[in-house]
Amino acid sequence: MTKLPTFFAPAERVDDKSILGDSLFLSGIDSVRGILNAVPQIGLILNAQRQVVFANASVIETLGYDGIELLLGKRPGELLNCENAVREPGGCGTSKYCQLCGAARVILESQTSGKPVSGECRIVSANGSVYKAWDFRCVASPFRINENNYTILSLLDISDEKRRRAMERIFFHDLINTASGLDGFINFIREVNTQQEIAGHIGIVRRLSKRLLDEIIAQRELLQAEENELSVRIEDVYSLDLLCEAINFMAYHSIAENRQIVTDPEADNIHFHSDPTLLRRVLINMLKNALEACNPHEEVSAGCYRMNDEIVFRVSNPGVIPADIRKQIFQRSFSTKGSDRGLGTWSMRLLTEKYLKGKISFTTDKENGTVFRLILPLDQPGD
């Protein structure tokens, strides 16, 4: 076994001969093969080094592998093309991001305790520019046979359930709040007696109705983006004009109460090519997250500038993101605002990297607060 550095789980692996020996032995046991193949979810048998030595038919069907021989010796995150599995030479389980992985944690805890352990994990599968977000309910159970210790790992895909619950919360919470405000103002207008009084509230009603429509469209766009059905329409865009549109939209949002968005006086109005609708959606989410991270009477700063052949949008707030949260910030279903949320930062990343061909990142420290940066090419490929 090769000695490799690790930030979490042991990195050592056994050689191919040992993997093949375990695989042939386990596949020859009818009861093991029959039970695992009867399970509809992903079922894996791992050796003590967390490497796959047997996999059921569901793994082949779900992940699209041509045969079990292509899985042998890999670790679970490597099967799923987890973006964190390639961060360190030791592979799956060895990066600092793996410290918070539900699958890695249940495997290690089961190996240590000798008991079944369950949990949930979020994995972003990255294959070039193609992203897929998985949510799994995982169960690791110890298994000893022929004087060897193994772990049976089952992974039940609950991605649709997580997305549905998150979207239901958005609809039942955010949309109902907006709709209630709209209904209240409409009822108020019905009671007033003069055109002057009505005119004074029409602007508020229009803003609320626009926000309601925008929230519905945002969820439709996210669904389309995840299903690879979202169309990109490249147009002429001016950076500061679009940023100001997003700022004006958020200025009347409830989370902006007692908070202020200020525009960087050095922001440039740069001409470039992109999809203004999708870009506006990302900017609104950046501003929304920054406002939610602020305390009352704190400021969010936003600006844009050119950097070589790219344009950079910058949104900052004075808060600092805790270390454990930084590692999960762009995962779907992860949120600091409670359970069943976590679509905002994921949609920012999905729209930016998959559809706008850009990059999104952040820095956070006590001196500068938290700064999100959206970097886009001035010209989209094919322009």
Coordinates of C-alpha atoms in Angstrom, one line a residue:
M1 CA 0.0 0.0 0.0
T2 CA 1.2 3.5 -0.9
K3 CA 1.5 6.1 1.9
L4 CA -0.3 9.3 0.9
P5 CA -1.2 12.4 2.9
T6 CA -4.8 12.9 4.0
F7 CA -7.0 15.6 5.7
F8 CA -9.6 13.1 6.9
A9 CA -9.9 9.4 6.1
P10 CA -6.9 7.1 5.6
A11 CA -5.5 7.3 2.0
E12 CA -3.9 3.9 1.7
R13 CA -5.2 1.4 -0.9
V14 CA -4.6 -2.2 -1.6
D15 CA -3.3 -3.4 -4.9
D16 CA -5.3 -4.7 -7.9
K17 CA -4.6 -8.3 -7.1
S18 CA -6.1 -8.0 -3.6
I19 CA -9.2 -6.2 -5.1
L20 CA -9.7 -8.8 -7.7
G21 CA -9.4 -11.6 -5.2
D22 CA -12.0 -10.1 -2.9
S23 CA -14.3 -9.5 -5.9
L24 CA -14.1 -13.0 -7.2
F25 CA -14.7 -14.4 -3.7
L26 CA -17.7 -12.2 -3.0
S27 CA -19.3 -12.6 -6.4
G28 CA -19.1 -16.4 -6.0
I29 CA -21.3 -16.3 -2.9
D30 CA -24.9 -16.7 -4.2
S31 CA -26.5 -15.2 -1.1
V32 CA -24.4 -12.1 -1.2
R33 CA -24.9 -11.5 -4.9
G34 CA -28.6 -12.3 -4.6
I35 CA -29.3 -10.0 -1.6
L36 CA -27.4 -7.0 -3.0
N37 CA -28.9 -7.3 -6.5
A38 CA -32.4 -7.4 -4.9
V39 CA -31.9 -4.0 -3.4
P40 CA -33.2 -1.2 -5.8
Q41 CA -30.8 1.4 -4.6
I42 CA -27.0 1.6 -5.1
G43 CA -25.4 -1.2 -3.2
L44 CA -21.6 -1.5 -2.7
I45 CA -19.3 -3.8 -0.7
L46 CA -16.1 -1.9 0.4
N47 CA -12.9 -3.4 1.8
A48 CA -11.2 -1.9 4.9
Q49 CA -9.6 0.8 2.6
R50 CA -13.1 1.9 1.4
Q51 CA -12.5 0.5 -2.1
V52 CA -15.2 -1.2 -4.0
V53 CA -14.9 -5.0 -4.3
F54 CA -18.5 -5.7 -5.3
A55 CA -21.4 -3.7 -6.7
N56 CA -25.0 -4.5 -7.4
A57 CA -26.8 -4.1 -10.7
S58 CA -28.3 -0.8 -9.6
V59 CA -24.9 0.8 -9.6
I60 CA -24.4 -0.1 -13.3
E61 CA -27.9 1.2 -14.3
T62 CA -27.8 4.4 -12.2
L63 CA -24.3 5.5 -13.1
G64 CA -24.1 4.2 -16.6
Y65 CA -21.0 2.0 -16.2
D66 CA -20.4 -0.8 -18.8
G67 CA -19.4 -3.4 -16.3
I68 CA -18.5 -4.0 -12.7
E69 CA -14.8 -4.3 -13.6
L70 CA -14.7 -0.6 -14.2
L71 CA -15.8 0.0 -10.6
L72 CA -13.4 -2.2 -8.8
G73 CA -10.8 -0.5 -6.6
K74 CA -12.6 2.9 -6.7
R75 CA -14.1 4.6 -3.7
P76 CA -17.7 5.8 -3.6
G77 CA -17.0 9.4 -4.5
E78 CA -14.8 8.3 -7.4
L79 CA -17.7 6.3 -8.8
L80 CA -19.9 9.4 -8.7
N81 CA -17.2 11.7 -10.2
C82 CA -17.4 13.8 -6.9
E83 CA -15.6 17.0 -7.5
N84 CA -13.9 16.6 -4.1
A85 CA -12.5 13.2 -4.9
V86 CA -9.8 14.7 -7.1
R87 CA -8.6 17.5 -4.8
E88 CA -6.0 15.3 -3.2
P89 CA -3.8 12.5 -4.6
G90 CA -5.3 10.1 -2.0
G91 CA -8.7 10.5 -3.7
C92 CA -12.1 10.1 -2.1
G93 CA -12.2 10.8 1.6
T94 CA -8.8 12.5 1.9
S95 CA -9.5 16.2 1.2
K96 CA -10.5 18.8 3.8
Y97 CA -13.9 19.0 2.1
C98 CA -14.4 15.3 2.8
Q99 CA -14.5 16.0 6.5
L100 CA -18.2 17.0 6.1
C101 CA -19.2 14.3 3.6
G102 CA -22.0 12.2 5.0
A103 CA -21.0 9.1 3.2
A104 CA -17.4 9.2 4.3
R105 CA -18.4 9.8 7.9
V106 CA -20.9 6.9 8.1
I107 CA -18.4 4.5 6.5
L108 CA -15.7 5.4 9.0
E109 CA -18.0 5.4 12.0
S110 CA -19.4 2.0 11.0
Q111 CA -15.8 0.6 10.6
T112 CA -14.9 2.0 14.0
S113 CA -18.0 1.0 15.9
G114 CA -18.8 -2.3 14.2
K115 CA -22.4 -1.2 14.0
P116 CA -24.7 0.1 11.2
V117 CA -24.6 3.8 10.8
S118 CA -26.9 6.0 8.6
G119 CA -26.9 9.6 7.4
E120 CA -27.3 11.8 4.4
C121 CA -24.7 13.2 2.0
R122 CA -24.6 15.7 -0.8
I123 CA -22.3 15.2 -3.8
V124 CA -21.7 17.4 -6.8
S125 CA -20.7 15.2 -9.7
A126 CA -18.4 17.2 -12.0
N127 CA -17.6 15.8 -15.5
G128 CA -16.1 18.7 -17.5
S129 CA -18.7 21.4 -17.6
V130 CA -21.5 19.0 -16.8
Y131 CA -22.8 19.1 -13.2
K132 CA -25.2 16.9 -11.4
A133 CA -26.2 17.3 -7.8
W134 CA -26.9 14.2 -5.8
D135 CA -28.6 13.9 -2.4
F136 CA -28.3 10.4 -0.9
R137 CA -29.5 8.7 2.2
C138 CA -26.6 6.4 3.1
V139 CA -26.4 3.4 5.3
A140 CA -23.0 1.7 6.2
S141 CA -23.1 -1.8 7.8
P142 CA -20.1 -3.9 8.9
F143 CA -19.8 -7.3 7.2
R144 CA -17.3 -10.0 8.2
I145 CA -16.6 -13.1 6.2
N146 CA -13.6 -15.4 5.7
E147 CA -11.7 -13.5 8.4
N148 CA -12.0 -10.2 6.4
N149 CA -13.9 -7.1 7.3
Y150 CA -16.0 -5.4 4.7
T151 CA -18.6 -2.6 4.7
I152 CA -21.9 -2.8 2.9
L153 CA -22.8 0.7 1.7
S154 CA -26.3 1.5 0.3
L155 CA -27.0 4.8 -1.3
L156 CA -30.6 5.8 -1.9
D157 CA -31.1 8.7 -4.3
I158 CA -33.3 11.3 -2.5
S159 CA -32.4 14.2 -4.9
D160 CA -35.9 14.7 -6.1
E161 CA -37.3 14.5 -2.6
K162 CA -34.8 17.2 -1.4
R163 CA -35.5 19.4 -4.4
R164 CA -39.2 19.1 -4.0
R165 CA -39.1 19.9 -0.3
A166 CA -36.8 22.9 -0.9
M167 CA -39.1 24.2 -3.6
E168 CA -42.2 23.6 -1.6
R169 CA -40.7 25.6 1.2
I170 CA -39.9 28.5 -1.2
F171 CA -43.4 28.4 -2.6
F172 CA -45.2 28.0 0.7
H173 CA -43.0 30.6 2.5
D174 CA -41.6 33.2 0.2
L175 CA -44.4 33.2 -2.4
I176 CA -47.2 33.2 0.1
N177 CA -45.6 36.1 2.0
T178 CA -45.4 38.1 -1.2
A179 CA -48.9 37.1 -2.3
S180 CA -50.3 38.0 1.1
G181 CA -48.7 41.5 0.9
L182 CA -50.1 41.9 -2.6
D183 CA -53.6 40.9 -1.5
G184 CA -53.4 43.2 1.5
F185 CA -52.6 46.2 -0.7
I186 CA -55.3 45.3 -3.2
N187 CA -57.9 45.2 -0.4
F188 CA -56.6 48.5 0.9
I189 CA -57.0 50.1 -2.5
R190 CA -60.6 48.9 -2.7
E191 CA -61.4 50.8 0.5
V192 CA -59.9 54.2 -0.5
N193 CA -62.1 56.9 -2.1
T194 CA -59.8 59.0 -4.3
Q195 CA -57.7 58.4 -7.3
Q196 CA -54.8 60.2 -5.6
E197 CA -54.8 57.6 -2.8
I198 CA -55.0 54.8 -5.3
A199 CA -52.1 56.1 -7.4
G200 CA -49.9 56.3 -4.3
H201 CA -50.1 52.5 -3.9
I202 CA -50.1 51.3 -7.5
G203 CA -46.3 51.3 -7.6
I204 CA -46.1 49.1 -4.5
V205 CA -48.7 46.7 -6.0
R206 CA -46.8 46.5 -9.2
R207 CA -43.5 45.8 -7.4
L208 CA -45.1 43.0 -5.4
S209 CA -46.7 41.4 -8.4
K210 CA -43.4 41.6 -10.3
R211 CA -41.6 39.9 -7.4
L212 CA -44.2 37.2 -7.2
L213 CA -43.8 36.5 -10.9
D214 CA -40.1 36.6 -10.7
E215 CA -40.0 34.0 -7.9
I216 CA -42.1 31.6 -10.0
I217 CA -39.9 32.1 -13.1
A218 CA -36.8 31.6 -11.0
Q219 CA -38.0 28.1 -9.9
R220 CA -39.0 27.2 -13.4
E221 CA -35.5 28.3 -14.7
L222 CA -33.8 26.2 -12.0
L223 CA -35.8 23.1 -12.9
Q224 CA -35.0 23.6 -16.6
A225 CA -31.3 24.2 -15.8
E226 CA -31.1 20.9 -13.9
E227 CA -32.8 19.0 -16.7
N228 CA -30.6 20.5 -19.4
E229 CA -33.6 22.2 -20.9
L230 CA -32.7 25.8 -20.3
S231 CA -32.2 28.0 -23.4
V232 CA -29.4 30.6 -23.5
R233 CA -30.0 33.8 -25.4
I234 CA -26.9 35.8 -26.0
E235 CA -27.4 39.6 -26.3
D236 CA -25.6 42.9 -25.9
V237 CA -25.3 43.6 -22.2
Y238 CA -23.9 46.6 -20.2
S239 CA -22.6 45.5 -16.9
L240 CA -23.5 48.4 -14.6
D241 CA -26.9 48.8 -16.2
L242 CA -27.7 45.2 -15.4
L243 CA -26.2 45.3 -11.9
C244 CA -28.4 48.4 -11.1
E245 CA -31.5 46.5 -12.3
A246 CA -30.7 43.7 -9.9
I247 CA -30.0 46.2 -7.1
N248 CA -33.3 48.1 -7.7
F249 CA -35.2 44.8 -7.7
M250 CA -33.7 43.9 -4.3
A251 CA -34.1 47.3 -2.8
Y252 CA -37.8 46.7 -2.1
H253 CA -37.4 43.1 -0.9
S254 CA -38.3 42.3 2.7
I255 CA -34.7 41.2 3.5
A256 CA -33.4 44.6 2.5
E257 CA -35.3 46.3 5.3
N258 CA -32.8 48.3 7.5
R259 CA -30.0 47.3 5.1
Q260 CA -28.5 49.1 2.2
I261 CA -26.9 48.2 -1.1
V262 CA -24.3 50.6 -2.2
T263 CA -22.8 50.7 -5.7
D264 CA -19.0 50.9 -6.0
P265 CA -18.3 54.4 -7.4
E266 CA -15.5 53.0 -9.6
A267 CA -17.9 50.4 -11.2
D268 CA -17.6 50.4 -15.0
N269 CA -20.5 50.1 -17.5
I270 CA -18.8 47.5 -19.7
H271 CA -20.3 46.3 -22.9
F272 CA -20.1 42.5 -23.3
H273 CA -22.2 39.5 -24.5
S274 CA -24.2 37.2 -22.3
D275 CA -27.7 36.1 -21.4
P276 CA -29.1 39.1 -19.5
T277 CA -32.0 37.1 -18.0
L278 CA -29.8 34.4 -16.5
L279 CA -27.1 36.8 -15.4
R280 CA -29.7 39.0 -13.7
R281 CA -30.9 35.9 -11.8
V282 CA -27.4 35.1 -10.6
L283 CA -26.8 38.8 -9.5
I284 CA -30.1 38.9 -7.6
N285 CA -29.1 35.7 -5.8
M286 CA -25.7 37.1 -4.9
L287 CA -27.3 40.3 -3.5
K288 CA -30.0 38.3 -1.7
N289 CA -27.4 36.1 0.0
A290 CA -25.3 39.1 1.0
L291 CA -28.3 40.9 2.5
E292 CA -29.3 37.8 4.4
A293 CA -25.8 37.6 5.9
C294 CA -26.0 41.3 7.1
N295 CA -27.1 42.5 10.5
P296 CA -29.5 45.5 10.6
H297 CA -28.0 48.8 9.4
E298 CA -25.1 47.0 7.7
E299 CA -24.2 47.6 4.0
V300 CA -23.8 45.4 1.0
S301 CA -21.4 46.7 -1.7
A302 CA -21.7 45.8 -5.4
G303 CA -19.6 46.6 -8.4
C304 CA -18.3 45.5 -11.7
Y305 CA -15.0 46.0 -13.6
R306 CA -13.0 44.6 -16.5
M307 CA -10.1 42.2 -16.0
N308 CA -8.3 41.4 -19.3
D309 CA -10.8 39.6 -21.5
E310 CA -13.2 39.0 -18.7
I311 CA -15.7 41.0 -16.6
V312 CA -16.0 40.6 -12.9
F313 CA -19.1 41.3 -10.8
R314 CA -18.3 41.7 -7.1
V315 CA -20.8 41.6 -4.2
S316 CA -19.5 41.9 -0.6
N317 CA -20.9 42.0 2.9
P318 CA -19.2 42.5 6.3
G319 CA -20.0 39.0 7.6
V320 CA -17.6 36.1 7.8
I321 CA -18.6 32.5 6.7
P322 CA -17.6 29.9 9.3
A323 CA -14.9 27.4 8.1
D324 CA -17.2 24.3 8.0
I325 CA -19.8 26.2 6.0
R326 CA -17.3 27.4 3.4
K327 CA -16.7 23.8 2.2
Q328 CA -20.4 23.3 1.4
I329 CA -21.5 26.7 0.2
F330 CA -22.3 25.7 -3.4
Q331 CA -23.9 22.4 -2.7
R332 CA -27.6 21.9 -3.5
S333 CA -29.7 21.3 -0.4
F334 CA -27.1 23.0 1.8
S335 CA -28.2 26.2 3.5
T336 CA -27.4 28.2 6.6
K337 CA -31.0 29.4 6.7
G338 CA -32.5 26.1 7.9
S339 CA -33.5 22.8 6.4
D340 CA -35.2 22.3 3.0
R341 CA -33.6 25.4 1.5
G342 CA -30.2 25.6 -0.2
L343 CA -31.1 26.3 -3.8
G344 CA -29.8 29.9 -4.1
T345 CA -26.0 29.3 -4.1
W346 CA -26.4 26.1 -6.1
S347 CA -28.4 27.9 -8.8
M348 CA -25.7 30.6 -8.9
R349 CA -23.1 28.1 -9.6
L350 CA -25.2 26.0 -12.0
L351 CA -26.3 29.0 -14.1
T352 CA -22.8 30.6 -14.1
E353 CA -20.7 27.6 -14.9
K354 CA -23.0 25.5 -17.1
Y355 CA -24.9 28.2 -19.0
L356 CA -23.0 31.5 -18.8
K357 CA -19.6 29.8 -19.2
G358 CA -18.1 31.7 -16.3
K359 CA -16.8 31.1 -12.8
I360 CA -18.1 32.0 -9.4
S361 CA -16.1 32.0 -6.2
F362 CA -15.9 33.7 -2.8
T363 CA -13.4 34.8 -0.2
T364 CA -14.2 35.4 3.5
D365 CA -12.1 36.8 6.3
K366 CA -12.4 39.3 9.2
E367 CA -10.6 42.1 7.4
N368 CA -12.6 42.1 4.2
G369 CA -15.8 40.3 5.1
T370 CA -17.3 38.0 2.5
V371 CA -16.8 38.7 -1.2
F372 CA -18.5 36.8 -4.0
R373 CA -17.0 37.2 -7.5
L374 CA -18.7 36.3 -10.7
I375 CA -16.3 36.2 -13.6
L376 CA -17.6 36.0 -17.2
P377 CA -16.0 36.1 -20.6
L378 CA -16.6 39.3 -22.6
D379 CA -17.6 37.2 -25.6
Q380 CA -19.4 33.9 -25.3
P381 CA -18.1 31.0 -27.4
G382 CA -19.5 31.2 -30.9
D383 CA -20.0 35.0 -30.9

